[in-house]
PDB file of C-alpha atoms in Angstrom:
ATOM      1  CA  PHE Q  25       0.000   0.000   0.000  1.00 64.00           C
ATOM      2  CA  ALA Q  26       1.050   3.610  -0.415  1.00 74.00           C
ATOM      3  CA  ARG Q  27       0.001   6.803   1.305  1.00 69.00           C
ATOM      4  CA  ILE Q  28      -1.777   9.474  -0.724  1.00 71.00           C
ATOM      5  CA  ARG Q  29      -0.180  12.616   0.656  1.00 66.00           C
ATOM      6  CA  SER Q  30      -2.121  15.132  -1.407  1.00 67.00           C
ATOM      7  CA  GLU Q  31      -5.724  14.733  -2.512  1.00 66.00           C
ATOM      8  CA  LYS Q  32      -5.187  17.355  -5.185  1.00 71.00           C
ATOM      9  CA  GLU Q  33      -2.184  15.540  -6.635  1.00 74.00           C
ATOM     10  CA  TRP Q  34      -3.965  12.153  -6.508  1.00 73.00           C
ATOM     11  CA  ASN Q  35      -6.964  13.528  -8.381  1.00 81.00           C
ATOM     12  CA  SER Q  36      -4.677  15.004 -11.028  1.00 83.00           C
ATOM     13  CA  ILE Q  37      -3.488  11.512 -11.972  1.00 84.00           C
ATOM     14  CA  ASN Q  38      -5.105   9.777 -14.926  1.00 77.00           C
ATOM     15  CA  SER Q  39      -8.476   8.356 -13.820  1.00 84.00           C
ATOM     16  CA  GLU Q  40      -7.882   5.031 -15.597  1.00 85.00           C
ATOM     17  CA  PHE Q  41      -4.691   4.549 -13.592  1.00 83.00           C
ATOM     18  CA  ARG Q  42      -6.464   5.466 -10.340  1.00 81.00           C
ATOM     19  CA  SER Q  43      -9.234   2.974 -11.038  1.00 83.00           C
ATOM     20  CA  ARG Q  44      -6.764   0.100 -10.662  1.00 83.00           C
ATOM     21  CA  PHE Q  45      -6.432   0.753  -6.931  1.00 83.00           C
ATOM     22  CA  GLU Q  46      -8.644   0.494  -3.884  1.00 78.00           C
ATOM     23  CA  VAL Q  47      -8.591   3.590  -1.681  1.00 79.00           C
ATOM     24  CA  SER Q  48      -9.323   3.578   2.054  1.00 76.00           C
ATOM     25  CA  ASP Q  49      -9.051   5.891   5.075  1.00 75.00           C
ATOM     26  CA  VAL Q  50      -7.968   5.167   8.626  1.00 74.00           C
ATOM     27  CA  ASN Q  51      -7.594   7.264  11.787  1.00 74.00           C
ATOM     28  CA  GLU Q  52      -3.944   7.737  12.640  1.00 75.00           C
ATOM     29  CA  SER Q  53      -2.047   8.747  15.766  1.00 80.00           C
ATOM     30  CA  SER Q  54      -0.908  12.025  14.301  1.00 88.00           C
ATOM     31  CA  TYR Q  55      -2.132  15.591  14.345  1.00 94.00           C
ATOM     32  CA  GLN Q  56      -1.069  18.996  13.115  1.00 96.00           C
ATOM     33  CA  LEU Q  57      -0.778  22.021  15.331  1.00 97.00           C
ATOM     34  CA  ILE Q  58       0.685  25.490  15.673  1.00 98.00           C
ATOM     35  CA  ALA Q  59       2.739  26.402  18.727  1.00 98.00           C
ATOM     36  CA  TRP Q  60       2.777  30.075  19.716  1.00 98.00           C
ATOM     37  CA  ASN Q  61       6.085  30.959  21.329  1.00 98.00           C
ATOM     38  CA  GLY Q  62       5.007  32.137  24.767  1.00 97.00           C
ATOM     39  CA  ARG Q  63       8.535  33.345  25.442  1.00 97.00           C
ATOM     40  CA  ARG Q  64       7.714  36.286  23.154  1.00 97.00           C
ATOM     41  CA  PRO Q  65       5.726  39.006  24.980  1.00 96.00           C
ATOM     42  CA  ILE Q  66       2.930  39.188  22.429  1.00 97.00           C
ATOM     43  CA  PHE Q  67       2.202  35.451  22.642  1.00 98.00           C
ATOM     44  CA  SER Q  68       2.294  35.406  26.433  1.00 97.00           C
ATOM     45  CA  ASP Q  69      -1.216  36.896  26.248  1.00 98.00           C
ATOM     46  CA  LYS Q  70      -3.811  34.171  25.841  1.00 98.00           C
ATOM     47  CA  LYS Q  71      -6.217  36.673  24.308  1.00 98.00           C
ATOM     48  CA  VAL Q  72      -3.835  37.009  21.363  1.00 98.00           C
ATOM     49  CA  ARG Q  73      -3.557  33.243  21.039  1.00 98.00           C
ATOM     50  CA  ARG Q  74      -7.336  32.914  21.117  1.00 98.00           C
ATOM     51  CA  ALA Q  75      -7.762  35.605  18.468  1.00 98.00           C
ATOM     52  CA  LEU Q  76      -5.288  33.867  16.166  1.00 98.00           C
ATOM     53  CA  THR Q  77      -7.094  30.570  16.728  1.00 98.00           C
ATOM     54  CA  HIS Q  78     -10.396  32.164  15.694  1.00 98.00           C
ATOM     55  CA  ALA Q  79      -8.645  33.135  12.431  1.00 98.00           C
ATOM     56  CA  LEU Q  80      -7.952  29.503  11.515  1.00 98.00           C
ATOM     57  CA  ASN Q  81     -10.537  28.164   9.067  1.00 98.00           C
ATOM     58  CA  ARG Q  82     -10.361  24.480   9.973  1.00 97.00           C
ATOM     59  CA  THR Q  83     -13.479  23.620   8.009  1.00 96.00           C
ATOM     60  CA  ALA Q  84     -12.054  24.970   4.757  1.00 97.00           C
ATOM     61  CA  ILE Q  85      -8.689  23.324   5.394  1.00 96.00           C
ATOM     62  CA  ILE Q  86     -10.279  19.946   6.085  1.00 94.00           C
ATOM     63  CA  GLU Q  87     -12.912  20.034   3.349  1.00 94.00           C
ATOM     64  CA  ASP Q  88     -11.033  21.846   0.583  1.00 93.00           C
ATOM     65  CA  LEU Q  89      -7.459  20.714   1.171  1.00 91.00           C
ATOM     66  CA  GLN Q  90      -7.854  17.343   2.909  1.00 88.00           C
ATOM     67  CA  GLY Q  91     -10.916  16.139   1.015  1.00 85.00           C
ATOM     68  CA  GLY Q  92     -12.748  15.813   4.330  1.00 88.00           C
ATOM     69  CA  ARG Q  93     -10.210  13.258   5.544  1.00 86.00           C
ATOM     70  CA  ALA Q  94      -9.259  14.863   8.840  1.00 91.00           C
ATOM     71  CA  ILE Q  95     -10.789  15.444  12.257  1.00 93.00           C
ATOM     72  CA  PRO Q  96     -10.957  18.912  13.855  1.00 95.00           C
ATOM     73  CA  LEU Q  97      -9.448  18.986  17.338  1.00 95.00           C
ATOM     74  CA  SER Q  98      -9.698  21.154  20.426  1.00 96.00           C
ATOM     75  CA  SER Q  99      -7.088  19.307  22.494  1.00 95.00           C
ATOM     76  CA  PRO Q 100      -3.800  17.411  22.156  1.00 95.00           C
ATOM     77  CA  PHE Q 101      -5.469  14.005  22.527  1.00 93.00           C
ATOM     78  CA  PHE Q 102      -5.452  11.535  19.653  1.00 89.00           C
ATOM     79  CA  PRO Q 103      -8.761  10.240  18.237  1.00 87.00           C
ATOM     80  CA  THR Q 104      -7.133   6.803  18.168  1.00 85.00           C
ATOM     81  CA  MET Q 105      -7.179   6.922  21.982  1.00 84.00           C
ATOM     82  CA  PRO Q 106     -10.876   7.689  22.617  1.00 80.00           C
ATOM     83  CA  GLY Q 107     -12.338   8.985  25.846  1.00 87.00           C
ATOM     84  CA  TYR Q 108      -9.478  11.193  26.985  1.00 91.00           C
ATOM     85  CA  ALA Q 109     -10.683  14.361  25.277  1.00 94.00           C
ATOM     86  CA  ASP Q 110     -13.848  15.937  26.689  1.00 96.00           C
ATOM     87  CA  PRO Q 111     -16.489  15.620  23.926  1.00 94.00           C
ATOM     88  CA  LYS Q 112     -18.325  18.667  25.300  1.00 96.00           C
ATOM     89  CA  ILE Q 113     -15.422  20.979  24.392  1.00 97.00           C
ATOM     90  CA  HIS Q 114     -15.401  21.967  20.731  1.00 96.00           C
ATOM     91  CA  PRO Q 115     -12.755  23.747  18.635  1.00 97.00           C
ATOM     92  CA  TYR Q 116     -12.947  27.531  18.497  1.00 98.00           C
ATOM     93  CA  VAL Q 117     -14.982  28.539  15.478  1.00 98.00           C
ATOM     94  CA  PHE Q 118     -13.613  30.475  12.524  1.00 98.00           C
ATOM     95  CA  ASP Q 119     -14.743  34.047  13.172  1.00 98.00           C
ATOM     96  CA  LEU Q 120     -12.625  36.923  11.868  1.00 98.00           C
ATOM     97  CA  LYS Q 121     -14.891  39.562  13.375  1.00 98.00           C
ATOM     98  CA  LYS Q 122     -14.466  38.035  16.823  1.00 98.00           C
ATOM     99  CA  ALA Q 123     -10.715  37.623  16.258  1.00 98.00           C
ATOM    100  CA  ALA Q 124     -10.362  41.330  15.430  1.00 98.00           C
ATOM    101  CA  ALA Q 125     -12.436  42.344  18.461  1.00 98.00           C
ATOM    102  CA  ILE Q 126     -10.279  40.240  20.788  1.00 98.00           C
ATOM    103  CA  LEU Q 127      -7.092  41.814  19.408  1.00 98.00           C
ATOM    104  CA  ASP Q 128      -8.579  45.272  19.994  1.00 98.00           C
ATOM    105  CA  GLU Q 129      -9.415  44.246  23.553  1.00 98.00           C
ATOM    106  CA  ALA Q 130      -5.898  42.883  24.052  1.00 98.00           C
ATOM    107  CA  GLY Q 131      -4.434  46.263  23.114  1.00 97.00           C
ATOM    108  CA  TYR Q 132      -3.321  45.603  19.540  1.00 98.00           C
ATOM    109  CA  PRO Q 133      -5.276  48.038  17.354  1.00 97.00           C
ATOM    110  CA  ALA Q 134      -4.521  48.356  13.673  1.00 96.00           C
ATOM    111  CA  LYS Q 135      -1.934  51.021  12.800  1.00 95.00           C
ATOM    112  CA  GLU Q 136      -2.268  53.529   9.960  1.00 94.00           C
ATOM    113  CA  ASP Q 137      -1.106  50.914   7.463  1.00 95.00           C
ATOM    114  CA  GLY Q 138      -3.778  48.510   8.716  1.00 96.00           C
ATOM    115  CA  ILE Q 139      -1.267  46.167  10.352  1.00 97.00           C
ATOM    116  CA  ARG Q 140      -1.471  45.314  14.056  1.00 98.00           C
ATOM    117  CA  PHE Q 141       1.700  43.213  14.247  1.00 98.00           C
ATOM    118  CA  SER Q 142       3.733  40.678  12.265  1.00 98.00           C
ATOM    119  CA  ILE Q 143       4.386  36.990  12.910  1.00 97.00           C
ATOM    120  CA  THR Q 144       7.120  34.754  11.543  1.00 97.00           C
ATOM    121  CA  LEU Q 145       6.031  31.116  11.345  1.00 98.00           C
ATOM    122  CA  ILE Q 146       8.439  28.311  10.535  1.00 98.00           C
ATOM    123  CA  ALA Q 147       7.513  24.955   9.039  1.00 97.00           C
ATOM    124  CA  TRP Q 148       9.373  21.949   7.700  1.00 95.00           C
ATOM    125  CA  GLN Q 149       9.505  21.924   3.923  1.00 91.00           C
ATOM    126  CA  ARG Q 150       8.382  18.370   3.120  1.00 84.00           C
ATOM    127  CA  GLY Q 151       6.839  18.960  -0.296  1.00 82.00           C
ATOM    128  CA  ASN Q 152       3.309  18.562   1.069  1.00 82.00           C
ATOM    129  CA  THR Q 153       1.216  20.992  -0.960  1.00 88.00           C
ATOM    130  CA  SER Q 154      -1.817  20.720   1.318  1.00 89.00           C
ATOM    131  CA  ASP Q 155       0.285  21.908   4.280  1.00 93.00           C
ATOM    132  CA  GLU Q 156       1.544  24.836   2.244  1.00 95.00           C
ATOM    133  CA  ASP Q 157      -1.970  25.681   1.076  1.00 95.00           C
ATOM    134  CA  ALA Q 158      -3.298  25.521   4.659  1.00 96.00           C
ATOM    135  CA  MET Q 159      -0.740  28.008   5.937  1.00 97.00           C
ATOM    136  CA  THR Q 160      -1.300  30.244   2.911  1.00 97.00           C
ATOM    137  CA  MET Q 161      -5.013  30.227   3.722  1.00 98.00           C
ATOM    138  CA  LEU Q 162      -4.221  31.223   7.311  1.00 98.00           C
ATOM    139  CA  LYS Q 163      -1.937  33.990   6.049  1.00 98.00           C
ATOM    140  CA  HIS Q 164      -4.696  35.460   3.877  1.00 98.00           C
ATOM    141  CA  ASP Q 165      -7.248  35.320   6.700  1.00 98.00           C
ATOM    142  CA  LEU Q 166      -4.875  36.887   9.210  1.00 98.00           C
ATOM    143  CA  LYS Q 167      -4.220  39.719   6.778  1.00 98.00           C
ATOM    144  CA  LYS Q 168      -7.952  40.514   6.858  1.00 98.00           C
ATOM    145  CA  ILE Q 169      -7.681  41.279  10.587  1.00 98.00           C
ATOM    146  CA  GLY Q 170      -4.417  43.207  10.338  1.00 98.00           C
ATOM    147  CA  VAL Q 171      -1.900  40.497  11.195  1.00 98.00           C
ATOM    148  CA  SER Q 172       1.005  39.977   8.813  1.00 98.00           C
ATOM    149  CA  LEU Q 173       2.135  36.341   8.674  1.00 98.00           C
ATOM    150  CA  GLN Q 174       5.507  35.514   7.133  1.00 98.00           C
ATOM    151  CA  ILE Q 175       5.925  31.785   6.468  1.00 97.00           C
ATOM    152  CA  HIS Q 176       9.407  30.278   6.295  1.00 96.00           C
ATOM    153  CA  TRP Q 177       9.453  26.768   4.806  1.00 97.00           C
ATOM    154  CA  ILE Q 178      12.837  25.345   5.727  1.00 96.00           C
ATOM    155  CA  ASP Q 179      14.703  22.060   5.446  1.00 95.00           C
ATOM    156  CA  GLY Q 180      14.702  19.532   8.272  1.00 93.00           C
ATOM    157  CA  GLU Q 181      18.157  20.368   9.622  1.00 95.00           C
ATOM    158  CA  ASN Q 182      17.461  24.102   9.903  1.00 96.00           C
ATOM    159  CA  PHE Q 183      13.958  23.422  11.199  1.00 95.00           C
ATOM    160  CA  GLN Q 184      15.401  21.427  14.111  1.00 94.00           C
ATOM    161  CA  ALA Q 185      18.030  24.071  14.788  1.00 95.00           C
ATOM    162  CA  ARG Q 186      15.383  26.806  14.889  1.00 96.00           C
ATOM    163  CA  TYR Q 187      12.982  24.999  17.205  1.00 94.00           C
ATOM    164  CA  ARG Q 188      15.755  23.901  19.567  1.00 93.00           C
ATOM    165  CA  ALA Q 189      16.876  27.536  19.839  1.00 94.00           C
ATOM    166  CA  HIS Q 190      13.228  28.701  20.173  1.00 94.00           C
ATOM    167  CA  ASP Q 191      13.967  30.949  17.203  1.00 96.00           C
ATOM    168  CA  PHE Q 192      10.417  31.492  15.961  1.00 97.00           C
ATOM    169  CA  ASP Q 193       7.197  33.321  16.736  1.00 98.00           C
ATOM    170  CA  ALA Q 194       5.108  30.326  15.716  1.00 98.00           C
ATOM    171  CA  ILE Q 195       5.823  26.847  14.443  1.00 98.00           C
ATOM    172  CA  PHE Q 196       3.583  24.583  12.367  1.00 98.00           C
ATOM    173  CA  TYR Q 197       4.302  20.873  12.598  1.00 96.00           C
ATOM    174  CA  SER Q 198       2.963  17.347  13.025  1.00 94.00           C
ATOM    175  CA  TRP Q 199       3.019  15.447  16.308  1.00 94.00           C
ATOM    176  CA  VAL Q 200       2.986  11.700  16.851  1.00 88.00           C
ATOM    177  CA  PRO Q 201       3.148   9.862  20.194  1.00 77.00           C
ATOM    178  CA  ASP Q 202       6.384   8.178  21.200  1.00 73.00           C
ATOM    179  CA  LEU Q 203       4.333   5.737  23.320  1.00 72.00           C
ATOM    180  CA  PRO Q 204       0.795   4.340  22.876  1.00 74.00           C
ATOM    181  CA  ASP Q 205      -0.419   6.552  25.721  1.00 86.00           C
ATOM    182  CA  PRO Q 206      -2.527   9.739  25.659  1.00 89.00           C
ATOM    183  CA  GLU Q 207      -0.304  11.706  28.063  1.00 92.00           C
ATOM    184  CA  PRO Q 208       0.443  15.167  26.577  1.00 95.00           C
ATOM    185  CA  ALA Q 209       3.112  16.139  29.128  1.00 95.00           C
ATOM    186  CA  SER Q 210       5.784  16.546  26.444  1.00 95.00           C
ATOM    187  CA  LEU Q 211       3.742  19.398  25.008  1.00 96.00           C
ATOM    188  CA  LEU Q 212       2.300  20.901  28.177  1.00 97.00           C
ATOM    189  CA  HIS Q 213       4.475  20.325  31.235  1.00 98.00           C
ATOM    190  CA  SER Q 214       6.716  23.244  32.187  1.00 98.00           C
ATOM    191  CA  SER Q 215       9.680  20.892  32.696  1.00 97.00           C
ATOM    192  CA  GLN Q 216       9.605  20.191  28.958  1.00 96.00           C
ATOM    193  CA  ALA Q 217       9.993  23.836  27.884  1.00 95.00           C
ATOM    194  CA  SER Q 218      13.544  23.175  26.700  1.00 93.00           C
ATOM    195  CA  GLN Q 219      12.447  20.038  24.846  1.00 93.00           C
ATOM    196  CA  TYR Q 220       9.175  19.519  22.938  1.00 94.00           C
ATOM    197  CA  ASN Q 221       7.045  22.075  24.753  1.00 97.00           C
ATOM    198  CA  PHE Q 222       7.739  24.449  21.871  1.00 97.00           C
ATOM    199  CA  ALA Q 223       5.242  26.994  23.195  1.00 97.00           C
ATOM    200  CA  GLY Q 224       7.251  27.395  26.401  1.00 97.00           C
ATOM    201  CA  TYR Q 225       3.969  26.864  28.220  1.00 98.00           C
ATOM    202  CA  ALA Q 226       4.122  26.948  32.011  1.00 98.00           C
ATOM    203  CA  ASN Q 227       1.076  26.739  34.258  1.00 98.00           C
ATOM    204  CA  PRO Q 228       1.447  25.204  37.748  1.00 98.00           C
ATOM    205  CA  GLU Q 229      -2.160  24.008  37.638  1.00 98.00           C
ATOM    206  CA  MET Q 230      -1.482  22.101  34.417  1.00 98.00           C
ATOM    207  CA  ASP Q 231       1.681  20.582  35.880  1.00 98.00           C
ATOM    208  CA  LYS Q 232      -0.320  19.282  38.855  1.00 98.00           C
ATOM    209  CA  LEU Q 233      -3.031  17.787  36.659  1.00 98.00           C
ATOM    210  CA  LEU Q 234      -0.485  16.027  34.470  1.00 97.00           C
ATOM    211  CA  ALA Q 235       1.318  14.637  37.525  1.00 97.00           C
ATOM    212  CA  ARG Q 236      -1.968  13.334  38.948  1.00 97.00           C
ATOM    213  CA  ALA Q 237      -2.904  11.692  35.679  1.00 96.00           C
ATOM    214  CA  ARG Q 238       0.477   9.998  35.366  1.00 93.00           C
ATOM    215  CA  THR Q 239       0.151   8.393  38.797  1.00 95.00           C
ATOM    216  CA  THR Q 240      -3.515   7.402  38.472  1.00 96.00           C
ATOM    217  CA  PRO Q 241      -3.822   3.757  37.354  1.00 93.00           C
ATOM    218  CA  ASP Q 242      -7.634   3.719  37.220  1.00 95.00           C
ATOM    219  CA  ARG Q 243      -8.551   4.455  33.602  1.00 93.00           C
ATOM    220  CA  LYS Q 244     -11.908   6.082  34.389  1.00 94.00           C
ATOM    221  CA  LYS Q 245     -10.364   8.435  36.942  1.00 96.00           C
ATOM    222  CA  ARG Q 246      -7.488   9.177  34.599  1.00 95.00           C
ATOM    223  CA  LYS Q 247      -9.890  10.145  31.827  1.00 95.00           C
ATOM    224  CA  SER Q 248     -11.652  12.486  34.241  1.00 96.00           C
ATOM    225  CA  ILE Q 249      -8.352  14.214  35.023  1.00 97.00           C
ATOM    226  CA  TYR Q 250      -7.570  14.538  31.325  1.00 96.00           C
ATOM    227  CA  HIS Q 251     -10.945  16.220  30.840  1.00 97.00           C
ATOM    228  CA  GLU Q 252      -9.683  18.837  33.296  1.00 98.00           C
ATOM    229  CA  VAL Q 253      -6.465  19.060  31.285  1.00 98.00           C
ATOM    230  CA  HIS Q 254      -8.551  19.570  28.161  1.00 98.00           C
ATOM    231  CA  ALA Q 255     -10.582  22.379  29.763  1.00 98.00           C
ATOM    232  CA  LEU Q 256      -7.449  24.201  30.946  1.00 98.00           C
ATOM    233  CA  PHE Q 257      -5.770  23.727  27.585  1.00 98.00           C
ATOM    234  CA  HIS Q 258      -8.843  25.155  25.851  1.00 98.00           C
ATOM    235  CA  GLU Q 259      -8.705  28.189  28.136  1.00 98.00           C
ATOM    236  CA  ASP Q 260      -4.964  28.847  27.821  1.00 98.00           C
ATOM    237  CA  LEU Q 261      -4.431  27.807  24.182  1.00 98.00           C
ATOM    238  CA  PRO Q 262      -0.634  27.544  24.100  1.00 98.00           C
ATOM    239  CA  TYR Q 263      -1.183  25.684  20.827  1.00 98.00           C
ATOM    240  CA  THR Q 264      -3.770  25.932  18.095  1.00 98.00           C
ATOM    241  CA  MET Q 265      -4.833  22.449  17.107  1.00 97.00           C
ATOM    242  CA  VAL Q 266      -5.408  22.186  13.357  1.00 96.00           C
ATOM    243  CA  PHE Q 267      -6.623  18.632  12.777  1.00 95.00           C
ATOM    244  CA  ALA Q 268      -5.962  14.953  13.386  1.00 91.00           C
ATOM    245  CA  VAL Q 269      -4.857  13.013  10.366  1.00 82.00           C
ATOM    246  CA  ARG Q 270      -6.961  10.392   8.651  1.00 77.00           C
ATOM    247  CA  GLY Q 271      -4.550   8.349   6.585  1.00 71.00           C
ATOM    248  CA  HIS Q 272      -5.520   8.047   2.933  1.00 69.00           C
ATOM    249  CA  TYR Q 273      -4.107   4.954   1.212  1.00 69.00           C
TER     250      TYR Q 273
END
């Protein structure tokens, strides 16, 4: 079998050739997200992070670029590990008017040139056109609310060097678990800020919840704790979850 990495590219192939193959989808333990570098003053304000999240058109990205083969997320829990995310908490909706109002409230009005501030986002250049199109879509929508997004697609070596040095305003990437466990401590615990907590997120309440979950063997109780993690994550938004991948083969 072979993975279809771009729906657009697959559909551009001769239909007679495509008809020789069976195509199927499967939920995968992988999702895409944007980390906002909380070490930078502007991104230390959760109102700014929420406004930028409201500017992400997940529906268009999933339907138009992924052919509907993705799952919108509001937390860093994988759909392949059901029950850990709170089903009552939904992703922030795409709403540019609300995004602009929140930025005004946060103290970032548009200047004379219409720009509030600029963001540099880095991403690994992997030749995935749907990723590039998704970030271009975000760039165009952010421009409508006065935020200038500069996207730097860079090779793997420089990408690693930049994220290890925290040399970015925002970073777009994919995340997969290193263990078949839902624990999101690598992304959210303050002790991981020099490792894979790219957002530099630090909240003592989150640290306590993650520690409790790690030492709770009862699955039902552990899920309940992770629902609290989900609620706090949704409030603080150190990351903007884009979608969970549905593999297309």
